[in-house]
Tab-separated table of C-alpha atoms in Angstrom:
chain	number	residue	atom	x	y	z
G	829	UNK	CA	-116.018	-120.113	162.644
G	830	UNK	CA	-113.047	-118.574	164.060
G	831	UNK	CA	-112.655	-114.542	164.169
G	832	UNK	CA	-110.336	-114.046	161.235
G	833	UNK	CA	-113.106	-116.147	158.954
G	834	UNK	CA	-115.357	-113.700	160.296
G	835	UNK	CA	-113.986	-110.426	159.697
G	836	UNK	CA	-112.757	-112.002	156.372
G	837	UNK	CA	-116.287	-112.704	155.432
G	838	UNK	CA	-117.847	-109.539	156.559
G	839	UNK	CA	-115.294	-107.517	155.010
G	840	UNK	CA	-116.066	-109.480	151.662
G	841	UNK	CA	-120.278	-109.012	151.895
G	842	UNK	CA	-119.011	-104.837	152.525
G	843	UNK	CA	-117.023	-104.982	149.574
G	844	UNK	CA	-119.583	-106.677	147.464
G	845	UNK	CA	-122.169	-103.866	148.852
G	846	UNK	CA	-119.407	-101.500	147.862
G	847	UNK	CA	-119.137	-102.924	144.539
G	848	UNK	CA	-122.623	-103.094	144.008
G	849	UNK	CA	-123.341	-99.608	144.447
G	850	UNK	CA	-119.791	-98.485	142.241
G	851	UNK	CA	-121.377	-100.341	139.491
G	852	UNK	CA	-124.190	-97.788	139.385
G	853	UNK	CA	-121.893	-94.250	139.546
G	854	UNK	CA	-120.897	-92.438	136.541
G	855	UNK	CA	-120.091	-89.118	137.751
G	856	UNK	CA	-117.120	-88.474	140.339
G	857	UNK	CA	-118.822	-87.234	143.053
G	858	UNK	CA	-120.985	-90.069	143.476
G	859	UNK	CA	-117.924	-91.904	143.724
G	860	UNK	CA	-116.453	-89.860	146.555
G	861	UNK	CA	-119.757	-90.301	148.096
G	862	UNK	CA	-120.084	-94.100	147.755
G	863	UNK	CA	-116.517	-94.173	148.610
G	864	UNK	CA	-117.409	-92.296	152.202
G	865	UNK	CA	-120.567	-94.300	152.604
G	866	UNK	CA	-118.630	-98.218	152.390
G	867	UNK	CA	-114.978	-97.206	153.916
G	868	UNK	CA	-115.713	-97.687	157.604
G	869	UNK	CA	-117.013	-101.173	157.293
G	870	UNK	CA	-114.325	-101.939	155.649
G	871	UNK	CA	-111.300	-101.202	157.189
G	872	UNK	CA	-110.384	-99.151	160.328
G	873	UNK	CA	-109.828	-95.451	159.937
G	874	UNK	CA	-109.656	-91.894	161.148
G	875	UNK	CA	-108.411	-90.459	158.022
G	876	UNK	CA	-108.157	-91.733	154.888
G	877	UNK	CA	-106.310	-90.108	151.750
G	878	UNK	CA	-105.772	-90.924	148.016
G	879	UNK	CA	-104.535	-88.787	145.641
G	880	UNK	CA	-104.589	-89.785	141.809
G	881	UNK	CA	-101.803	-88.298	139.846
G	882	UNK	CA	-101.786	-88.436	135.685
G	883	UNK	CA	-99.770	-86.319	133.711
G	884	UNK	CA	-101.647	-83.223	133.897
G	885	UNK	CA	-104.099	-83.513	136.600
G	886	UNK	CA	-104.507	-84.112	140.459
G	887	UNK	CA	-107.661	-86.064	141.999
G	888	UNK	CA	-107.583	-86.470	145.692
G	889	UNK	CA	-110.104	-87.340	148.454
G	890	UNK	CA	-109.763	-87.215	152.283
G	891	UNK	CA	-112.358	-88.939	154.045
G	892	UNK	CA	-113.054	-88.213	157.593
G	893	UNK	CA	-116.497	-89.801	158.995
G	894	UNK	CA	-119.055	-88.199	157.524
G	895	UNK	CA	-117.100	-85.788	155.991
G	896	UNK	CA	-115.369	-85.703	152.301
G	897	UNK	CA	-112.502	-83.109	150.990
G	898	UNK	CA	-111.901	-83.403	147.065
G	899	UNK	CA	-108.252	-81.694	145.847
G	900	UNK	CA	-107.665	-80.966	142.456
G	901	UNK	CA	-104.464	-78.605	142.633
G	902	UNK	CA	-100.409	-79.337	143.167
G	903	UNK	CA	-100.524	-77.877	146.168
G	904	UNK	CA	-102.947	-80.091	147.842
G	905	UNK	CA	-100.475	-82.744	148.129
G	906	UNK	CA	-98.910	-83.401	151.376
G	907	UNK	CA	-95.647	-83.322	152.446
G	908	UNK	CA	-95.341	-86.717	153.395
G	909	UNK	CA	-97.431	-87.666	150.046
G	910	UNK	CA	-94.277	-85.892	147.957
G	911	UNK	CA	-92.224	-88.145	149.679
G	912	UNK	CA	-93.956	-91.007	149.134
G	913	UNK	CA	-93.896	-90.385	145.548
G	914	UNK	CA	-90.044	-89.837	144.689
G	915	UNK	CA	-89.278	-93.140	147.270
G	916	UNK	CA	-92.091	-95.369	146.542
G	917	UNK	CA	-91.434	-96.951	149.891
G	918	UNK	CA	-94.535	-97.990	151.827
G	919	UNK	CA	-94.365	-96.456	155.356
G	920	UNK	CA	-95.933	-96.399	159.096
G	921	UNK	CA	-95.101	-93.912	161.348
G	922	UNK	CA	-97.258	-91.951	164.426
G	923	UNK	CA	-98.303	-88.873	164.175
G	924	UNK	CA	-100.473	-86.124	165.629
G	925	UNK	CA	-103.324	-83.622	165.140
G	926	UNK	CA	-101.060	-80.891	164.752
G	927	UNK	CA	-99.035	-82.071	161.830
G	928	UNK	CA	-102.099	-82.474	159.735
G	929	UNK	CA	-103.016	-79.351	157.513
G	930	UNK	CA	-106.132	-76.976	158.625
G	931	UNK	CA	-109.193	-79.121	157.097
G	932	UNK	CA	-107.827	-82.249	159.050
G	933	UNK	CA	-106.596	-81.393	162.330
G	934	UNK	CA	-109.690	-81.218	164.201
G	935	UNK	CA	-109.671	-85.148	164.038
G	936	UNK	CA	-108.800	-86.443	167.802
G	937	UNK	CA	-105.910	-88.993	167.495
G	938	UNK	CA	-104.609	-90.611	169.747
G	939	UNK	CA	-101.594	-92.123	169.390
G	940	UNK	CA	-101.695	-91.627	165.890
G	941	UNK	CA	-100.505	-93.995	163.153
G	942	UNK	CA	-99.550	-92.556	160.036
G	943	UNK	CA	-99.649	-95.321	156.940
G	944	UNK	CA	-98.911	-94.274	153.464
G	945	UNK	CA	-98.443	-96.774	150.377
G	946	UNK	CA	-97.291	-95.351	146.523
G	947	UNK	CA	-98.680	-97.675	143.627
G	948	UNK	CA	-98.373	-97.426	140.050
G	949	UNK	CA	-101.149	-98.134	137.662
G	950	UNK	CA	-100.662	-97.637	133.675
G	951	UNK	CA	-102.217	-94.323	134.019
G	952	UNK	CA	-101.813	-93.106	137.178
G	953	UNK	CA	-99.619	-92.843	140.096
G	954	UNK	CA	-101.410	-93.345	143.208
G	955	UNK	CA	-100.764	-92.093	146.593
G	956	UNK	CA	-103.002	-93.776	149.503
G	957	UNK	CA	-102.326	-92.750	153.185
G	958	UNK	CA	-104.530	-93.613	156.081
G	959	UNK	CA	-104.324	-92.202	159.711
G	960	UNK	CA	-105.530	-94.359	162.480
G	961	UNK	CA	-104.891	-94.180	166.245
G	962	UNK	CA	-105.328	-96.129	169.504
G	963	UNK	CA	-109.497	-96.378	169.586
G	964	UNK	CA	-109.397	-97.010	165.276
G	965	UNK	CA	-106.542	-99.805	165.080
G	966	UNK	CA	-105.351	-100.414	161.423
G	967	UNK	CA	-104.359	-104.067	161.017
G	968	UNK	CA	-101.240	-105.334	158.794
G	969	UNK	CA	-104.365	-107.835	157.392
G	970	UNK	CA	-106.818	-105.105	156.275
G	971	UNK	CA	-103.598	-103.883	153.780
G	972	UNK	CA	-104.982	-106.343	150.446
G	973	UNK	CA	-108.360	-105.245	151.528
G	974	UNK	CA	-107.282	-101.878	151.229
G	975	UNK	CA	-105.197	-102.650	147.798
G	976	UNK	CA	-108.819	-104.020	146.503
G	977	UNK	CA	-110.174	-100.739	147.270
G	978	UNK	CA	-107.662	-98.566	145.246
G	979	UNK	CA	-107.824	-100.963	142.160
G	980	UNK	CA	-111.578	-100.378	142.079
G	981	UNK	CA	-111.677	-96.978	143.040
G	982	UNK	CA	-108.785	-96.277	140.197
G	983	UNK	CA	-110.522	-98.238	137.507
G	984	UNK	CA	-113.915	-96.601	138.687
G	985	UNK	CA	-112.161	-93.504	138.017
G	986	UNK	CA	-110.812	-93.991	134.872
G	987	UNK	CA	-113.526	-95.094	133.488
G	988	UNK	CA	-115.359	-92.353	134.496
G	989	UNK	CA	-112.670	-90.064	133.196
G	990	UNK	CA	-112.843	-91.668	129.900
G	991	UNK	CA	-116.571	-92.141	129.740
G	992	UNK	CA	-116.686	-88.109	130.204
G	993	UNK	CA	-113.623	-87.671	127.596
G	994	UNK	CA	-115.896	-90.244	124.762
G	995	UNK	CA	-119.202	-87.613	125.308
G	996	UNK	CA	-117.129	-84.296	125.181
G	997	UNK	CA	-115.483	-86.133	122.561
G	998	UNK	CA	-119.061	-86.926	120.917
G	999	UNK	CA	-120.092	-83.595	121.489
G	1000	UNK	CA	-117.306	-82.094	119.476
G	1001	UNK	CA	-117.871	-84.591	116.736
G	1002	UNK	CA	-121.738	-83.661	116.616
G	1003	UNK	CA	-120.446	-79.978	116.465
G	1004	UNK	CA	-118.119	-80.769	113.369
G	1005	UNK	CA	-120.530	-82.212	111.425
G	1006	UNK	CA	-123.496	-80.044	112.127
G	1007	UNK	CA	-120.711	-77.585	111.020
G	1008	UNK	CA	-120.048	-79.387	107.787
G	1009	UNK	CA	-123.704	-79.935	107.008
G	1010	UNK	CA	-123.762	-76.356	107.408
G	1011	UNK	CA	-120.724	-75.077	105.298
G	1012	UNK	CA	-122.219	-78.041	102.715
G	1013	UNK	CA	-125.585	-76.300	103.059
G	1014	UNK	CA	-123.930	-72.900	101.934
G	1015	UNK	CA	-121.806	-74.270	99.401
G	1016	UNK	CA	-124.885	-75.406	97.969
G	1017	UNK	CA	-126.779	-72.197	97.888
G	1018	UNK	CA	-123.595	-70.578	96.252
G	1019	UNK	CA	-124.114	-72.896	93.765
G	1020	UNK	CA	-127.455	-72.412	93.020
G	1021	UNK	CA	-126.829	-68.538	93.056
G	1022	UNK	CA	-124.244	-68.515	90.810
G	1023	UNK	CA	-126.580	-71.270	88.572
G	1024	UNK	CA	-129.395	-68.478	88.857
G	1025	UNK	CA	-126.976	-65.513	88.167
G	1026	UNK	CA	-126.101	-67.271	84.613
G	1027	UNK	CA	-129.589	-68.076	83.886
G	1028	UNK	CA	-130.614	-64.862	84.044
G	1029	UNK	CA	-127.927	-63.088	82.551
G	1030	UNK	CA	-128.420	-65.484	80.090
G	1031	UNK	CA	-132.132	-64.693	79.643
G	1032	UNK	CA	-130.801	-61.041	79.643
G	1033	UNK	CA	-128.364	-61.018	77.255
G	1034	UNK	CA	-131.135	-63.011	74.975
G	1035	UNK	CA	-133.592	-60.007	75.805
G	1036	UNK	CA	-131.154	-57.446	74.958
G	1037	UNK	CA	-130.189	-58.905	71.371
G	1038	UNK	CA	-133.972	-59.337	70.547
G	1039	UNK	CA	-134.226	-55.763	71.798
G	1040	UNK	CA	-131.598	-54.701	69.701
G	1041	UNK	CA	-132.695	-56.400	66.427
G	1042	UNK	CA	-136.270	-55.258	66.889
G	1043	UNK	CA	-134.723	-51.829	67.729
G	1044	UNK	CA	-132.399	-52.014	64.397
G	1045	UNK	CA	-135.132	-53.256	61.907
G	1046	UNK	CA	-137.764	-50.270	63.420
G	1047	UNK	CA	-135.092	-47.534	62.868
G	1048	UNK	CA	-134.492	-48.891	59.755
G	1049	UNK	CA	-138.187	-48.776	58.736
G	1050	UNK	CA	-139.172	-45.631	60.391
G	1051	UNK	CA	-136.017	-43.899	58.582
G	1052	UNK	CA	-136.423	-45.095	55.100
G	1053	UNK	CA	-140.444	-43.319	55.297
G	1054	UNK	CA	-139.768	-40.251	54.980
G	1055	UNK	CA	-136.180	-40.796	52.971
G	1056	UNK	CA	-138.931	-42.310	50.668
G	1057	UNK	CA	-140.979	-39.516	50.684
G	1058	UNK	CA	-137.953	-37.119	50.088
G	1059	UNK	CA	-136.825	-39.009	47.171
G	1060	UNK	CA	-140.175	-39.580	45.598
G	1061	UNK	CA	-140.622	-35.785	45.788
G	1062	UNK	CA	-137.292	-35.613	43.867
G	1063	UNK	CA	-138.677	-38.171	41.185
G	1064	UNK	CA	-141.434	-35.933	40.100
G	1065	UNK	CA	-140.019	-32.093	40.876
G	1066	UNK	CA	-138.901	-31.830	36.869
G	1067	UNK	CA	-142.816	-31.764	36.330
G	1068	UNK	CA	-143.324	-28.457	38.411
G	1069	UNK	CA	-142.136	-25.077	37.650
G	1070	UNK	CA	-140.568	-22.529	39.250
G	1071	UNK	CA	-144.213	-21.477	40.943
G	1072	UNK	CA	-144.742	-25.083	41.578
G	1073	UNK	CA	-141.467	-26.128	42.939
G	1074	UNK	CA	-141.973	-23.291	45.538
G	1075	UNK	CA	-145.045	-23.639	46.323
G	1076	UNK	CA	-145.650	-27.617	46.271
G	1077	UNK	CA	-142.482	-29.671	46.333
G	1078	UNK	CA	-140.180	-27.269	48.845
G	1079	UNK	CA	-142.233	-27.143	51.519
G	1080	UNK	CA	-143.025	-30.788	51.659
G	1081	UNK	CA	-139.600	-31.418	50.951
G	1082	UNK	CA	-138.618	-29.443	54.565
G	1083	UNK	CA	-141.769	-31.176	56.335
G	1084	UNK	CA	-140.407	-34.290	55.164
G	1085	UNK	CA	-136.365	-33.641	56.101
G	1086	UNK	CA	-137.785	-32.185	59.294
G	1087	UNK	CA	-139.358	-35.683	60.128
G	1088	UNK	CA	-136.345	-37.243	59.123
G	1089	UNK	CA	-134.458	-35.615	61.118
G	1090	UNK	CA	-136.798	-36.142	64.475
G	1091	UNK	CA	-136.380	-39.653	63.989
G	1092	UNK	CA	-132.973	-39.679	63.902
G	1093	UNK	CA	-132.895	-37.672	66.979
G	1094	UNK	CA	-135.729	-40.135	68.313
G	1095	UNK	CA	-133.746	-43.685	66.960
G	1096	UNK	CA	-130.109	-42.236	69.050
G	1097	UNK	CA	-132.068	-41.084	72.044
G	1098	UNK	CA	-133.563	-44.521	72.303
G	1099	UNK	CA	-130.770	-46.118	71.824
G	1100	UNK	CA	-128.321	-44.244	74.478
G	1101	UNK	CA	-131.112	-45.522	76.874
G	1102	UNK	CA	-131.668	-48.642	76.038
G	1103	UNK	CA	-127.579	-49.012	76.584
G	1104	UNK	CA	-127.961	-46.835	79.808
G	1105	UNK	CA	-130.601	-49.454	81.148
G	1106	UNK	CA	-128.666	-52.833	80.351
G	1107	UNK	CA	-125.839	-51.588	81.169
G	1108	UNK	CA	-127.071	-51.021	84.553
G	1109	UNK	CA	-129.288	-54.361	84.707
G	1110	UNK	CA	-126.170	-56.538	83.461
G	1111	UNK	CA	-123.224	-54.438	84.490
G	1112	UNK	CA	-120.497	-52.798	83.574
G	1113	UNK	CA	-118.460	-56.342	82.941
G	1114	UNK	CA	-121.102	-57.495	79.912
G	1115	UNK	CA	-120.845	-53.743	78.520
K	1192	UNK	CA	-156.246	-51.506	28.570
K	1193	UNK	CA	-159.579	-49.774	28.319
K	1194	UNK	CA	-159.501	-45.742	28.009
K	1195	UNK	CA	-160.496	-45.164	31.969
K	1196	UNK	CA	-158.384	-47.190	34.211
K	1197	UNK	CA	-159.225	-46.376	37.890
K	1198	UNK	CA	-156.745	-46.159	40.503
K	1199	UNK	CA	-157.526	-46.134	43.746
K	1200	UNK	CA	-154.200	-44.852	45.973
K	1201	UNK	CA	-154.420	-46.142	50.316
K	1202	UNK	CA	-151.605	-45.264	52.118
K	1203	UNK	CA	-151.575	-43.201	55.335
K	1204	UNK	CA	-148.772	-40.742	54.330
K	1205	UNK	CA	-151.115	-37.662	52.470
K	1206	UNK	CA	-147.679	-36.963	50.798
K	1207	UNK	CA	-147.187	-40.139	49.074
K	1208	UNK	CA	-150.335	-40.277	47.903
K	1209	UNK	CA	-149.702	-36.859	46.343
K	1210	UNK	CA	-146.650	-38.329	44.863
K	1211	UNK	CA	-147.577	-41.439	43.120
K	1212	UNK	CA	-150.912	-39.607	42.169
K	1213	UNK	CA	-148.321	-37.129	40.248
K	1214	UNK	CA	-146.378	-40.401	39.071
K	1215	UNK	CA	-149.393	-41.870	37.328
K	1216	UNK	CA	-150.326	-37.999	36.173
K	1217	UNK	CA	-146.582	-38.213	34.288
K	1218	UNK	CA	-146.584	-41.577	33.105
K	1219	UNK	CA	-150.586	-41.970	32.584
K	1220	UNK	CA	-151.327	-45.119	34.096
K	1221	UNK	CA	-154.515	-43.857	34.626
K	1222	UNK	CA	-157.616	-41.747	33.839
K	1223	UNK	CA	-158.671	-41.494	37.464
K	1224	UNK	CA	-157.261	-41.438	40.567
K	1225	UNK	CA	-158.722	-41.592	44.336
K	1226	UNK	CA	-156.793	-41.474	47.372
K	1227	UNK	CA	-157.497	-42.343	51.105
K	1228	UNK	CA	-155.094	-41.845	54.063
K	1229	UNK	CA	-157.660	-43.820	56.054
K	1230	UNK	CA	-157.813	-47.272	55.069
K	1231	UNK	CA	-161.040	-48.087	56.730
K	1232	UNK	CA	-162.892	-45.413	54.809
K	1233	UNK	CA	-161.052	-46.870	51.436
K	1234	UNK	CA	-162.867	-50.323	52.158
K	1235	UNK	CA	-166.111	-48.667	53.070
K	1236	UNK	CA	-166.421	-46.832	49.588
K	1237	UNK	CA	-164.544	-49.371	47.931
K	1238	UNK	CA	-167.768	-51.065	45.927
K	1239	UNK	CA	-168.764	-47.136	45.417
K	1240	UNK	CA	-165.577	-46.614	43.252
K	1241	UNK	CA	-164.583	-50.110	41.959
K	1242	UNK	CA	-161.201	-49.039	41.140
K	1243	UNK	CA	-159.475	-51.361	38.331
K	1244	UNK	CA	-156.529	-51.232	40.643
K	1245	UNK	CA	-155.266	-50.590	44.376
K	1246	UNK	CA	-151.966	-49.004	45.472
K	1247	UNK	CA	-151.468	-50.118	49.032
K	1248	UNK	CA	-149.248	-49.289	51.871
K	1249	UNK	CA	-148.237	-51.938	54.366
K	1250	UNK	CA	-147.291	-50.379	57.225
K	1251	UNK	CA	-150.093	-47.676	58.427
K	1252	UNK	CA	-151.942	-47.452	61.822
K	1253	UNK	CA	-155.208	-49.075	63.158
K	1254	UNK	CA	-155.485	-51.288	59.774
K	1255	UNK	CA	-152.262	-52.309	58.152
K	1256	UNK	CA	-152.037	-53.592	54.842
K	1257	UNK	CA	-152.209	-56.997	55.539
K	1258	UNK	CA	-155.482	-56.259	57.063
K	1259	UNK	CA	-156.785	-54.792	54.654
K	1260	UNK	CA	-155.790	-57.693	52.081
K	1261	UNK	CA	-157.571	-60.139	54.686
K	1262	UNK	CA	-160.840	-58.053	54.308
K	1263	UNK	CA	-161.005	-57.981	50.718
K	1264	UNK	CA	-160.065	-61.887	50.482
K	1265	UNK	CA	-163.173	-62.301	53.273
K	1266	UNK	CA	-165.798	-59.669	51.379
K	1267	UNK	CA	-164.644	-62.178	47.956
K	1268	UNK	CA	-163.198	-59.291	46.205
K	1269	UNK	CA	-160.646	-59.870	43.779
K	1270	UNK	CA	-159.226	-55.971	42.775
K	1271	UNK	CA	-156.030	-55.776	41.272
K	1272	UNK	CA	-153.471	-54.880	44.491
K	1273	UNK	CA	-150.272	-53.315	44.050
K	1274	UNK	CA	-148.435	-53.436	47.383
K	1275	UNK	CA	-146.358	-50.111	47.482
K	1276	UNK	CA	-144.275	-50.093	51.032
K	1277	UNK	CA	-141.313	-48.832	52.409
K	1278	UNK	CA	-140.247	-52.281	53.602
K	1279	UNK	CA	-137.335	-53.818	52.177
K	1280	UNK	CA	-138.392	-57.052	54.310
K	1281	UNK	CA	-137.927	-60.210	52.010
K	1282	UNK	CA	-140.841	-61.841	54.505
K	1283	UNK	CA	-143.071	-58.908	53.337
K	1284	UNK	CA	-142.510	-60.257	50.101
K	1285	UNK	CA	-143.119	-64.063	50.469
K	1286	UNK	CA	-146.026	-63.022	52.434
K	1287	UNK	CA	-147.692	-61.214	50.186
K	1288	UNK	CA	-147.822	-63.777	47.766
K	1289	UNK	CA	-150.600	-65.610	49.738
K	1290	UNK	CA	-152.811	-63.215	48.307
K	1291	UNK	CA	-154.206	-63.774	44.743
K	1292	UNK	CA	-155.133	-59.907	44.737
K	1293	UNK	CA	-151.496	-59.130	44.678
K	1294	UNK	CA	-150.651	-58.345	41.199
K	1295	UNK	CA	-146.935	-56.382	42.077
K	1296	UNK	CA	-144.369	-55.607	45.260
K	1297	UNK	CA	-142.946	-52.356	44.567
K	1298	UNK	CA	-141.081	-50.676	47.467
K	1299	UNK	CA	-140.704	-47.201	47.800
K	1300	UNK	CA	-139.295	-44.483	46.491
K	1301	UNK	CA	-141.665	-45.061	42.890
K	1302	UNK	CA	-139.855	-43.694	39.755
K	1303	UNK	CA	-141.557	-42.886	36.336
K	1304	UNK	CA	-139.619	-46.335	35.400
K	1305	UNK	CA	-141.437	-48.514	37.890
K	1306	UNK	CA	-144.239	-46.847	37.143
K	1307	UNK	CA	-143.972	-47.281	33.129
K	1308	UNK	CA	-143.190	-50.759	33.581
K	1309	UNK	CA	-145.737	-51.646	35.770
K	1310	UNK	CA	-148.046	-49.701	32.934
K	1311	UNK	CA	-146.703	-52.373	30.234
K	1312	UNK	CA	-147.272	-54.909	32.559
K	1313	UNK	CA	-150.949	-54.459	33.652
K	1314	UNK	CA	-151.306	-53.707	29.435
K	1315	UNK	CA	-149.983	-57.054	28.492
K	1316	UNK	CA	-151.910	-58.841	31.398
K	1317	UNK	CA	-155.187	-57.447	30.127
């Protein structure tokens, strides 16, 4: 087995292992982590960069060994990065500690090797850039091992992106229709008020015209008593004399108005209340 | 008609009592007259007086006319009953023709005409 098979075939059993362990991340910073975890075995590196660009956001990862910075802003995007993404041109170039911002220049280079590649995806734009030096050669070779990478990584991402856009999604949906079984819940009891309201100002309005025939008949039985009486004592007053009239028929003639005239009093009273009442009880609409 | 003819006058208004008693004075229905304003007590001393007729009132307290008719129908007795009321109710009426006792419906005010008629009529009956 000559060398090239070799590294060829260990650099396929990482990527498997890499693969392997994508296959169980759903969240994205197990994938920066799993990311950290397989680069180094397999391809060299000091410093290692992608940034994910989609029409509103920015997802970007440095790894350094054992260490992992995530950008999400505009401004975390490198000089060289910008570049990269107007031209599209794949580049190599050295560089050195100093020209690296804050987080990265404590990285020892030397005889640094700047490599950057731009490459479109339907989605995204993506920016990869690696930094290797003298004791951490890149090679030319490791390049479609490196393009295998970014696919995964990318697709790994986006499907974790959409994965978390489906459940907020969900979650929205679940909140919509608890929201209509709610507003249908309401609509319902409005219903059933209003079917309740009618009932019983139906059974109201039924009480209050039995009330109101009872109350009509008793008045007119009550009054016609002692209009009976008054007339009756009318009937036979030709029968009395002057004495008589006086002494028998007059006075019973005034109890008997008197009476009268207390139940008229007695019939409008009632009445006036009995309105007062339903008109309160049924309001001022049904009056 | 025999020369006494009893009349015996329930109605829980003293005063109209006193007037149809003065009616059948005037027209001379009859020879004797008793009234009660206490219904009960008429029942009571009802076989005491055997009256050839009764003058009842429909609408009085604790026993009501119809009551009354119910108690004579139970005891078997069978005396003449004039319903006088104040009730122009047409039910009244129907009603009170579930009674045999019920000879007449006459609602108040009572004139010396009802009274005379009702005199011919009783006369022609006997």
């Amino acid at each position: 087995m000559n060398l090239a098979a070799a590294k060829y075939r260990i650099a396929y059993e990482a990527f498997s292992k890499f693969s392997g362990s994508l296959s169980r991340v759903d969240n994205l910073e197990d994938l920066s982590t799993v990311v950290s975890k397989n680069l180094k075995y397999l391809f060299n590196f000091k410093i290692f960069r992608i940034i994910l660009l989609d029409k509103d956001t920015v997802t970007g990862y440095t790894f350094i060994k054992n260490e992992i910075w995530a950008h999400k802003n505009q401004e975390d995007i490198l000089d060289y990065e910008k570049k990269l993404l107007q031209d599209q041109i794949p580049f190599s170039y050295a560089i050195s500690s100093e020209e690296l911002p804050g987080y990265i220049n404590h990285v020892p280079l030397k005889n640094g090797q700047l490599w950057g590649w731009y490459l479109p995806y339907t989605n995204y734009k993506v920016c990869v850039s690696l930094i290797a030096d003298d004791q951490t050669q890149f090679s030319y070779s490791d390049v479609d091992i490196l393009h295998l990478l970014v696919d995964t990584l990318t697709s790994k991402y986006r499907q974790i992106c959409l994965n978390q856009e489906i459940i907020l999604k969900n979650k929205r949906l679940e909140e919509a229709v608890g929201q209509i079984a709610l507003k249908n819940k309401e609509i319902e009891q409005i219903n059933s008020n209003q079917q309740n309201v009618i009932e019983l100002r139906t059974r109201e309005l039924r009480f209050k015209n039995k009330k109101i025939l009872e109350l009509s008949r008793l008045n007119a039985h009550n009054l016609r008593e002692p209009l009976c009486r008054i007339l009756g004592l009318l009937e036979i007053a030709d029968y009395y004399d002057e004495q008589g009239l006086r002494n028998e028929i007059l006075p019973k003639l005034c109890e008997s108005s008197l009476e009268l005239d207390a139940i008229f009093k007695n019939v409008v009273a009632k009445s006036e209340k009995e309105i007062e009442y339903y008109g309160k009880t049924i309001g001022n609409n049904d009056e | 008609m025999s020369d006494s003819f009893k009349i015996m006058l329930v109605d829980d208004q003293q005063m109209a009592n006193f007037i149809n008693k003065k009616l059948i004075e005037i027209t001379q229905l009859a020879t004797d007259v008793v009234d009660y304003t206490l219904p009960e007590k008429a029942l009571v001393e009802l076989e005491e007086h055997q009256p050839d007729i009764i003058f009842l009132d429909l609408n009085m307290p604790k026993i009501s006319g119809w009551e009354f008719l119910d108690s004579l129908t139970q005891s078997h007795n069978t005396t003449k009953v004039v319903i006088v009321t104040s009730s122009t109710s047409e039910l009244d009426k129907q009603k009170a023709q579930n009674y045999i006792q019920v000879v007449d419906f006459l609602i108040k005010p009572l004139t010396k005409n009802t009274m005379l008629s009702l005199k011919s009529k009783l006369r022609s009956a006997s």
